[in-house]
mmCIF file of C-alpha atoms and ligand atoms in Angstrom:
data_model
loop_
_atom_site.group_PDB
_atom_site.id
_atom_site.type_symbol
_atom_site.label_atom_id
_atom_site.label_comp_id
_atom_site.label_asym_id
_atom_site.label_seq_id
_atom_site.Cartn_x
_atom_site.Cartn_y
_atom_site.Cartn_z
ATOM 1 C CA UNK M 1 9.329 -20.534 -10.074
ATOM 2 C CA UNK M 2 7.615 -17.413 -9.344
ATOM 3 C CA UNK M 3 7.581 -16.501 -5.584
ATOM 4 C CA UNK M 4 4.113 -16.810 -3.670
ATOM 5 C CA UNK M 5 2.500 -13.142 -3.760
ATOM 6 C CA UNK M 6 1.137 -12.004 -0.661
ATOM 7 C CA UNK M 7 -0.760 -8.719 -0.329
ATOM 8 C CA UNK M 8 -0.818 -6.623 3.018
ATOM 9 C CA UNK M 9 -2.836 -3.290 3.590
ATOM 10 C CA UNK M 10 -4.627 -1.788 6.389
ATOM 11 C CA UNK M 11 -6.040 1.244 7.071
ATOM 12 C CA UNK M 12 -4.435 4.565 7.832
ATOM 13 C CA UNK M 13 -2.380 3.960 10.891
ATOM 14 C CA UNK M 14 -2.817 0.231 11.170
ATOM 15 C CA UNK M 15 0.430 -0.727 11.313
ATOM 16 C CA UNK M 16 1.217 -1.830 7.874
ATOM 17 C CA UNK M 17 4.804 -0.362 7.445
ATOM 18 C CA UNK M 18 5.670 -1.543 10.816
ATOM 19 C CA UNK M 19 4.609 -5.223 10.191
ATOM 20 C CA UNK M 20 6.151 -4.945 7.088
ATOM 21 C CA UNK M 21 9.091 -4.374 8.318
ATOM 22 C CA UNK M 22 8.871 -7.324 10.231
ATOM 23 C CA UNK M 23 8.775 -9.256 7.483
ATOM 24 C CA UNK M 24 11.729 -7.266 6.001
ATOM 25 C CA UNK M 25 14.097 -8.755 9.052
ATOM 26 C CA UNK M 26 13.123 -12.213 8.288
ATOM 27 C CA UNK M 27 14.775 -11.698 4.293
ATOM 28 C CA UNK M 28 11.218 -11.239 2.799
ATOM 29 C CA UNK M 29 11.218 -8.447 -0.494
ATOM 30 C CA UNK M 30 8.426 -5.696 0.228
ATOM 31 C CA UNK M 31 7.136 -4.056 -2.615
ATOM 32 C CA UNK M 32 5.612 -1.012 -1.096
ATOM 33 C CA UNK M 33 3.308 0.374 -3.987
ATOM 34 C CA UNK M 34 2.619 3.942 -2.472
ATOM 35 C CA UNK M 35 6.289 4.342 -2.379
ATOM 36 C CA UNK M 36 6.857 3.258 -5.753
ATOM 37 C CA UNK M 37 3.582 4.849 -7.551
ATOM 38 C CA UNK M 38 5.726 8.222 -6.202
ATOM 39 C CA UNK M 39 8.859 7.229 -7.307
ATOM 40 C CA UNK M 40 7.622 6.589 -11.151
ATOM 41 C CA UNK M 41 5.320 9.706 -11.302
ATOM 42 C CA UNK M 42 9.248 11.432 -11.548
ATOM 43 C CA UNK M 43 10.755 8.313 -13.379
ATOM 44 C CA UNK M 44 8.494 6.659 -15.916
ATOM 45 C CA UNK M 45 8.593 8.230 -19.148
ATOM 46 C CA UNK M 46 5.704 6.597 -20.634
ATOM 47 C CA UNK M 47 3.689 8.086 -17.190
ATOM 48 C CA UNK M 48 4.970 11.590 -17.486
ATOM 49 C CA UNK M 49 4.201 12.467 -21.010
ATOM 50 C CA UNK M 50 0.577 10.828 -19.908
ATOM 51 C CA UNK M 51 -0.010 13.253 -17.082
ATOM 52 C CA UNK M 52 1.593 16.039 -19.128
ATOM 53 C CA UNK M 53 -0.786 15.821 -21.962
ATOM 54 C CA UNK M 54 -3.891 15.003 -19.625
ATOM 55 C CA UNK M 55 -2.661 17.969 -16.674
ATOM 56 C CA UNK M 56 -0.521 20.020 -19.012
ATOM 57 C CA UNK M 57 3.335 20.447 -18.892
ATOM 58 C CA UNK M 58 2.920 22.822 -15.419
ATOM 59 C CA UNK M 59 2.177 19.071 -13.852
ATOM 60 C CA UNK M 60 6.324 19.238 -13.753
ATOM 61 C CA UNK M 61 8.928 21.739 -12.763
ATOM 62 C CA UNK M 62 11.917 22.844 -14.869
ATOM 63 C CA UNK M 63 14.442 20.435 -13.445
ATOM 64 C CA UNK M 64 11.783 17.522 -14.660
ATOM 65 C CA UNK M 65 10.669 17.035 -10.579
ATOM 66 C CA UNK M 66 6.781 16.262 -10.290
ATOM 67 C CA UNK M 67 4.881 19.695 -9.055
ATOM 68 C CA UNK M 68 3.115 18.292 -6.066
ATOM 69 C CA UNK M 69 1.949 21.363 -5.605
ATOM 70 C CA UNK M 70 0.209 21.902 -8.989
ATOM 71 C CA UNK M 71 -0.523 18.383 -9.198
ATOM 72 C CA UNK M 72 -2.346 18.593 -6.174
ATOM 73 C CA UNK M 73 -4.518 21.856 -6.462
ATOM 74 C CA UNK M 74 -5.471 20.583 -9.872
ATOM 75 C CA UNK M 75 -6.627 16.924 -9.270
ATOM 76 C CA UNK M 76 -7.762 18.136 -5.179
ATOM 77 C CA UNK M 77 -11.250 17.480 -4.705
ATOM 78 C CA UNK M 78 -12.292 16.649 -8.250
ATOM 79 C CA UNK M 79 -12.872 13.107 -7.705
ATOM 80 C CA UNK M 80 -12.694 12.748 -11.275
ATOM 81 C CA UNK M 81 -9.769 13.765 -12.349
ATOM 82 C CA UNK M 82 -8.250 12.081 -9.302
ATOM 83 C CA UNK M 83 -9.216 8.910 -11.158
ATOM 84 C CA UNK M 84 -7.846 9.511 -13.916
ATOM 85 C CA UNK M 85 -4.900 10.204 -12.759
ATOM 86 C CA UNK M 86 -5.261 7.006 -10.907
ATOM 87 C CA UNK M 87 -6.048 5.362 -14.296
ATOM 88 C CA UNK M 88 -2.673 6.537 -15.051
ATOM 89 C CA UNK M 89 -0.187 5.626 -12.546
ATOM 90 C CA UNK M 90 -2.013 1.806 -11.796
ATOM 91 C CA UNK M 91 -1.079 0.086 -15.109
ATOM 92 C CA UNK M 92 2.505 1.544 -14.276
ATOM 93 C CA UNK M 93 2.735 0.321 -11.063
ATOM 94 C CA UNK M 94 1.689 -2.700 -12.158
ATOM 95 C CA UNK M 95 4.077 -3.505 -14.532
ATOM 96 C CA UNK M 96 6.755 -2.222 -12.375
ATOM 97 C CA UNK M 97 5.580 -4.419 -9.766
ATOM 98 C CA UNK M 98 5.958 -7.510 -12.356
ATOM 99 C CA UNK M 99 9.291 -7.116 -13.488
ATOM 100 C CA UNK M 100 10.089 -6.828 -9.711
ATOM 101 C CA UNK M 101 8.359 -9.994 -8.867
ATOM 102 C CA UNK M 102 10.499 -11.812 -11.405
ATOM 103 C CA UNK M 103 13.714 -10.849 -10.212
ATOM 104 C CA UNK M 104 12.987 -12.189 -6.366
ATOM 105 C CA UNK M 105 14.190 -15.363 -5.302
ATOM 106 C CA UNK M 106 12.456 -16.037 -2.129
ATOM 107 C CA UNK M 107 9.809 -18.763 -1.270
ATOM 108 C CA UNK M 108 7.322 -15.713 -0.961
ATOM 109 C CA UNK M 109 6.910 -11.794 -1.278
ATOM 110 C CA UNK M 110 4.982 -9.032 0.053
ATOM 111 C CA UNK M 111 3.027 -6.234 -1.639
ATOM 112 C CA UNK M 112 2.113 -3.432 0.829
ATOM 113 C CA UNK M 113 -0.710 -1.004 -0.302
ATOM 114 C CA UNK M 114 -2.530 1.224 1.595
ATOM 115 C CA UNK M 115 -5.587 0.884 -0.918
ATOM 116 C CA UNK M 116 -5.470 -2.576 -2.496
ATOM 117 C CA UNK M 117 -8.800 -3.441 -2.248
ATOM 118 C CA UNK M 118 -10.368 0.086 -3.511
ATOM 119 C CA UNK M 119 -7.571 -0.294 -6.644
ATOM 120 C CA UNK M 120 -8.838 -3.874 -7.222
ATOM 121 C CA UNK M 121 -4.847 -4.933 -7.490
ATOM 122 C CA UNK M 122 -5.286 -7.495 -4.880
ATOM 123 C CA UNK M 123 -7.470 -10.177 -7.748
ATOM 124 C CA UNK M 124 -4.126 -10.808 -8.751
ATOM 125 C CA UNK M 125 -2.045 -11.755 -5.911
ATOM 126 C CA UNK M 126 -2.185 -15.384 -3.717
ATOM 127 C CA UNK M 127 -3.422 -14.761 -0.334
ATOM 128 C CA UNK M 128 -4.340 -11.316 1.238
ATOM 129 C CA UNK M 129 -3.414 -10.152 4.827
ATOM 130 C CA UNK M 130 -4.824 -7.169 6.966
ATOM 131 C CA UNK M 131 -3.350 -5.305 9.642
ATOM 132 C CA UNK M 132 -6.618 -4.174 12.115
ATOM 133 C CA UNK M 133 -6.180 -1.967 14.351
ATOM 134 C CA UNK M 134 -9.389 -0.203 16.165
ATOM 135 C CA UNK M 135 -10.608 3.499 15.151
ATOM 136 C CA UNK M 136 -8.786 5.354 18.481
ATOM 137 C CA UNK M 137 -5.541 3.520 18.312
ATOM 138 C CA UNK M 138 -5.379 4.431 14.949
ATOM 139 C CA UNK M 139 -5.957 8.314 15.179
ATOM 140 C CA UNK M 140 -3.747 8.489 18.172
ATOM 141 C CA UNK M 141 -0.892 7.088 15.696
ATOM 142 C CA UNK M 142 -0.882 8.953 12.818
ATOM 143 C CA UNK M 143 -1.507 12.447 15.086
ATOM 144 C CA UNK M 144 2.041 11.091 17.080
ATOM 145 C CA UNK M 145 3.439 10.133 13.189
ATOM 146 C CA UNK M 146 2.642 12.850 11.543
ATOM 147 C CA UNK M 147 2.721 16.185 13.367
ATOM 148 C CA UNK M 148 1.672 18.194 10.599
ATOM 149 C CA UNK M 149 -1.974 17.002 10.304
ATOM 150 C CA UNK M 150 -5.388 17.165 12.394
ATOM 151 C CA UNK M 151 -7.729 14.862 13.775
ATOM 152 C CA UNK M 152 -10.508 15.751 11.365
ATOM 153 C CA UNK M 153 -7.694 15.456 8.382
ATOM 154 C CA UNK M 154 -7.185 12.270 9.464
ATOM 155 C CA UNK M 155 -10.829 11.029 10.009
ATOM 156 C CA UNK M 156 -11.335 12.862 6.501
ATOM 157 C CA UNK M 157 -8.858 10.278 5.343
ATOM 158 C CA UNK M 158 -10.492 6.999 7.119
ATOM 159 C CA UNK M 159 -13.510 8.419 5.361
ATOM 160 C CA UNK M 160 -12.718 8.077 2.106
ATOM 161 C CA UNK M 161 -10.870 4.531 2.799
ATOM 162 C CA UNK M 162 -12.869 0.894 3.244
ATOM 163 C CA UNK M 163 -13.794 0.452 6.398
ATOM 164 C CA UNK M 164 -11.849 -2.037 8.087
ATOM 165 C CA UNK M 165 -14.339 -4.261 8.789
ATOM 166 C CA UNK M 166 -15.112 -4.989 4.998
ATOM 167 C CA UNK M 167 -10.941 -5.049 4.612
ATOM 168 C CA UNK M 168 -11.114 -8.077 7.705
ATOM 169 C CA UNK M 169 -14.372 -9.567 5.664
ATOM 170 C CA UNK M 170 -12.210 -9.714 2.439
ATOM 171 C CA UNK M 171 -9.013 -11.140 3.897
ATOM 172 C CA UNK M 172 -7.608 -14.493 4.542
ATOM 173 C CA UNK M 173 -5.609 -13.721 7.149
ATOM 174 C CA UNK M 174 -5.814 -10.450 9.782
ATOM 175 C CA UNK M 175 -2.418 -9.276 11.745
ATOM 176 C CA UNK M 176 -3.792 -7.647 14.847
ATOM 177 C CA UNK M 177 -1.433 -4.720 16.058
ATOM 178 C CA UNK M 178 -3.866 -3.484 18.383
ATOM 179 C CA UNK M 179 -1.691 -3.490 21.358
ATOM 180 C CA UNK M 180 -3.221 -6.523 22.981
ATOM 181 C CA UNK M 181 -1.463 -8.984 21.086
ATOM 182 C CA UNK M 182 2.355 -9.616 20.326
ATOM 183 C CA UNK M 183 2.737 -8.573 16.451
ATOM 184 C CA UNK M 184 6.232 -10.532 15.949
ATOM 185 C CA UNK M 185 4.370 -13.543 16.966
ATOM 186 C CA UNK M 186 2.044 -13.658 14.220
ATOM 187 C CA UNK M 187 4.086 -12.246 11.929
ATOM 188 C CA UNK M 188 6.427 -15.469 12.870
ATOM 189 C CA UNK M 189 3.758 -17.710 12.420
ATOM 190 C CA UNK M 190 1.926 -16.132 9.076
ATOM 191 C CA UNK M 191 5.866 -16.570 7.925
ATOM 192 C CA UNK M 192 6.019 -20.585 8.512
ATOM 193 C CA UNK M 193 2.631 -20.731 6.451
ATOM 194 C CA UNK M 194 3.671 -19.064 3.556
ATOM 195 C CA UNK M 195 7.240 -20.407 3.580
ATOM 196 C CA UNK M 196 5.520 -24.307 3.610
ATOM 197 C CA UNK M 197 2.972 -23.367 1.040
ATOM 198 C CA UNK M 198 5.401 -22.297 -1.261
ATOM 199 C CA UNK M 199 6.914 -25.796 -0.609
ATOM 200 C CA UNK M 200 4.002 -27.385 -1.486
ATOM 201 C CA UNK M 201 3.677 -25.884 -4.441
ATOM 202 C CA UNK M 202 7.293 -26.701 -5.832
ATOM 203 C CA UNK M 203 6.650 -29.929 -4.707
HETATM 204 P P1 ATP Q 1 -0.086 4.573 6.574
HETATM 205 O O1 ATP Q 1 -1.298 4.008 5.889
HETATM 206 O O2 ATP Q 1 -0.236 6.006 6.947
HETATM 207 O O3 ATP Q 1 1.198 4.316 5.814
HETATM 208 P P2 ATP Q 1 0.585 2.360 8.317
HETATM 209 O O4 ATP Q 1 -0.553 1.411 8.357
HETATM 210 O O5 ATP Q 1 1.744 2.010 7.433
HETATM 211 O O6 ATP Q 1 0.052 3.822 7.994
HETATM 212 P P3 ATP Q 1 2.568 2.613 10.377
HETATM 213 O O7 ATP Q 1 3.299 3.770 9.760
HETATM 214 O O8 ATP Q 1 3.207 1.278 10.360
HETATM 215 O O9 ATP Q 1 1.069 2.544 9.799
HETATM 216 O O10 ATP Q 1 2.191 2.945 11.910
HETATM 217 C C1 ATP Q 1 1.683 4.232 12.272
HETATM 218 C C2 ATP Q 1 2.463 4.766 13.474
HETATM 219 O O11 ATP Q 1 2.129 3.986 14.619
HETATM 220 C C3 ATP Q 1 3.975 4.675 13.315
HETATM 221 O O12 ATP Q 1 4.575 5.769 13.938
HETATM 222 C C4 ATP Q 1 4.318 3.359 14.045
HETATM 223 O O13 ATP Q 1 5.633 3.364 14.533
HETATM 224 C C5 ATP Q 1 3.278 3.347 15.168
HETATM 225 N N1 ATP Q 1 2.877 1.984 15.557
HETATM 226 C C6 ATP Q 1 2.362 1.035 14.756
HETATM 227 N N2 ATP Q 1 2.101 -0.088 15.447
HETATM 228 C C7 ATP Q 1 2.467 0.158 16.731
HETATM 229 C C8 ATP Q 1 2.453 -0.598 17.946
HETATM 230 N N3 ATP Q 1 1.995 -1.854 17.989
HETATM 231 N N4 ATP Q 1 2.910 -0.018 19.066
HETATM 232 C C9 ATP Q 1 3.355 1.243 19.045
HETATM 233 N N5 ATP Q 1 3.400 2.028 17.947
HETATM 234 C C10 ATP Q 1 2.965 1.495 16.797
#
């Protein structure tokens, strides 16, 4: 019996790797996608002879390592080609992301993605959570996270994702980690639900 497959994304700064490790503690898998797309952009042969012959062999260094750096300055701000190479990695990810699903053996799993509503990967899984968080909180996070980037870098970014009030529109259930209300508590409770639907199911 295939686990129950729960989605969970957010916004920039939301919270999601936080609540997700939440989840972690209570012996549930995460599949964090982001992570993973990474990992088999230097892994995946089948997706690194694709973005060699679409962003030529410079798209990788000597020792076989992915050139960020190239990578970057050649798909940065052509929105195109940054879909393409989205077109790439997806189907990979996906697959990967199957084969991992199979090999879990608890009532219910987690797929963390910070875009998987814009990637359209969430059709596919059971039930869909968000982690909401509002605009300031947010910024004040990832400046604290991540020293290395700007308040209008970061905006930039919360530009270009969905706003969060179409993500809480489109979900069936919303974490709120907006400092108001305890996190483990609803992480505890979203937890029981899943863990009895499952049951239902096998039932
Ligand atoms: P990204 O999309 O960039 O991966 P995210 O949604 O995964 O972001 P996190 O990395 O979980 O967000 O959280 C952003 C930062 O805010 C982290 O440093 C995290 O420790 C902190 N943070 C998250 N939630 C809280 C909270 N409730 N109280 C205090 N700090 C928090």
């Amino acid at each position: 019996m295939r686990p129950l497959q729960i989605g969970i994304t957010g916004g920039i700064g939301s919270g999601k790797t936080l609540v997700c490790k939440i989840f972690a503690t209570l012996g549930i898998p995460v599949y964090d996608a982001d992570s993973r797309a990474k990992a088999l952009m230097t892994t995946d042969g089948i997706l690194i002879s694709a973005i060699k012959k679409e962003f030529g062999e410079l798209s990788y260094k000597t020792d076989n390592t992915l050139d960020r750096e190239y990578l970057g300055r050649t798909v940065f701000n052509h929105e195109e080609r940054l879909q393409t190479l989205n077109n790439l990695v997806h189907p990979r990810v996906a697959e990967d992301y199957e084969g991992w699903v199979t090999r879990q053996q608890t009532p219910y799993v987690l797929k963390e993605a910070a875009l998987l509503f814009e990637a359209g990967s969430y059709k596919a899984l059971d039930r869909i959570i968000v982690v909401s968080a509002p605009l300031y909180i947010r910024i004040r996070r990832v400046l604290g996270r991540d020293r290395h980037r700007t308040e209008e870098q970061v905006r930039d970014i919360i530009s270009r994702q969905l706003p969060e009030e179409e993500k809480v529109r489109m979900a069936d259930f919303v974490i709120y980690n907006d400092e108001s209300q305890l996190v483990i508590t609803q992480v505890l409770e979203l937890h029981h639900k899943f863990s009895t639907m499952q049951m239902k199911r096998t039932q």
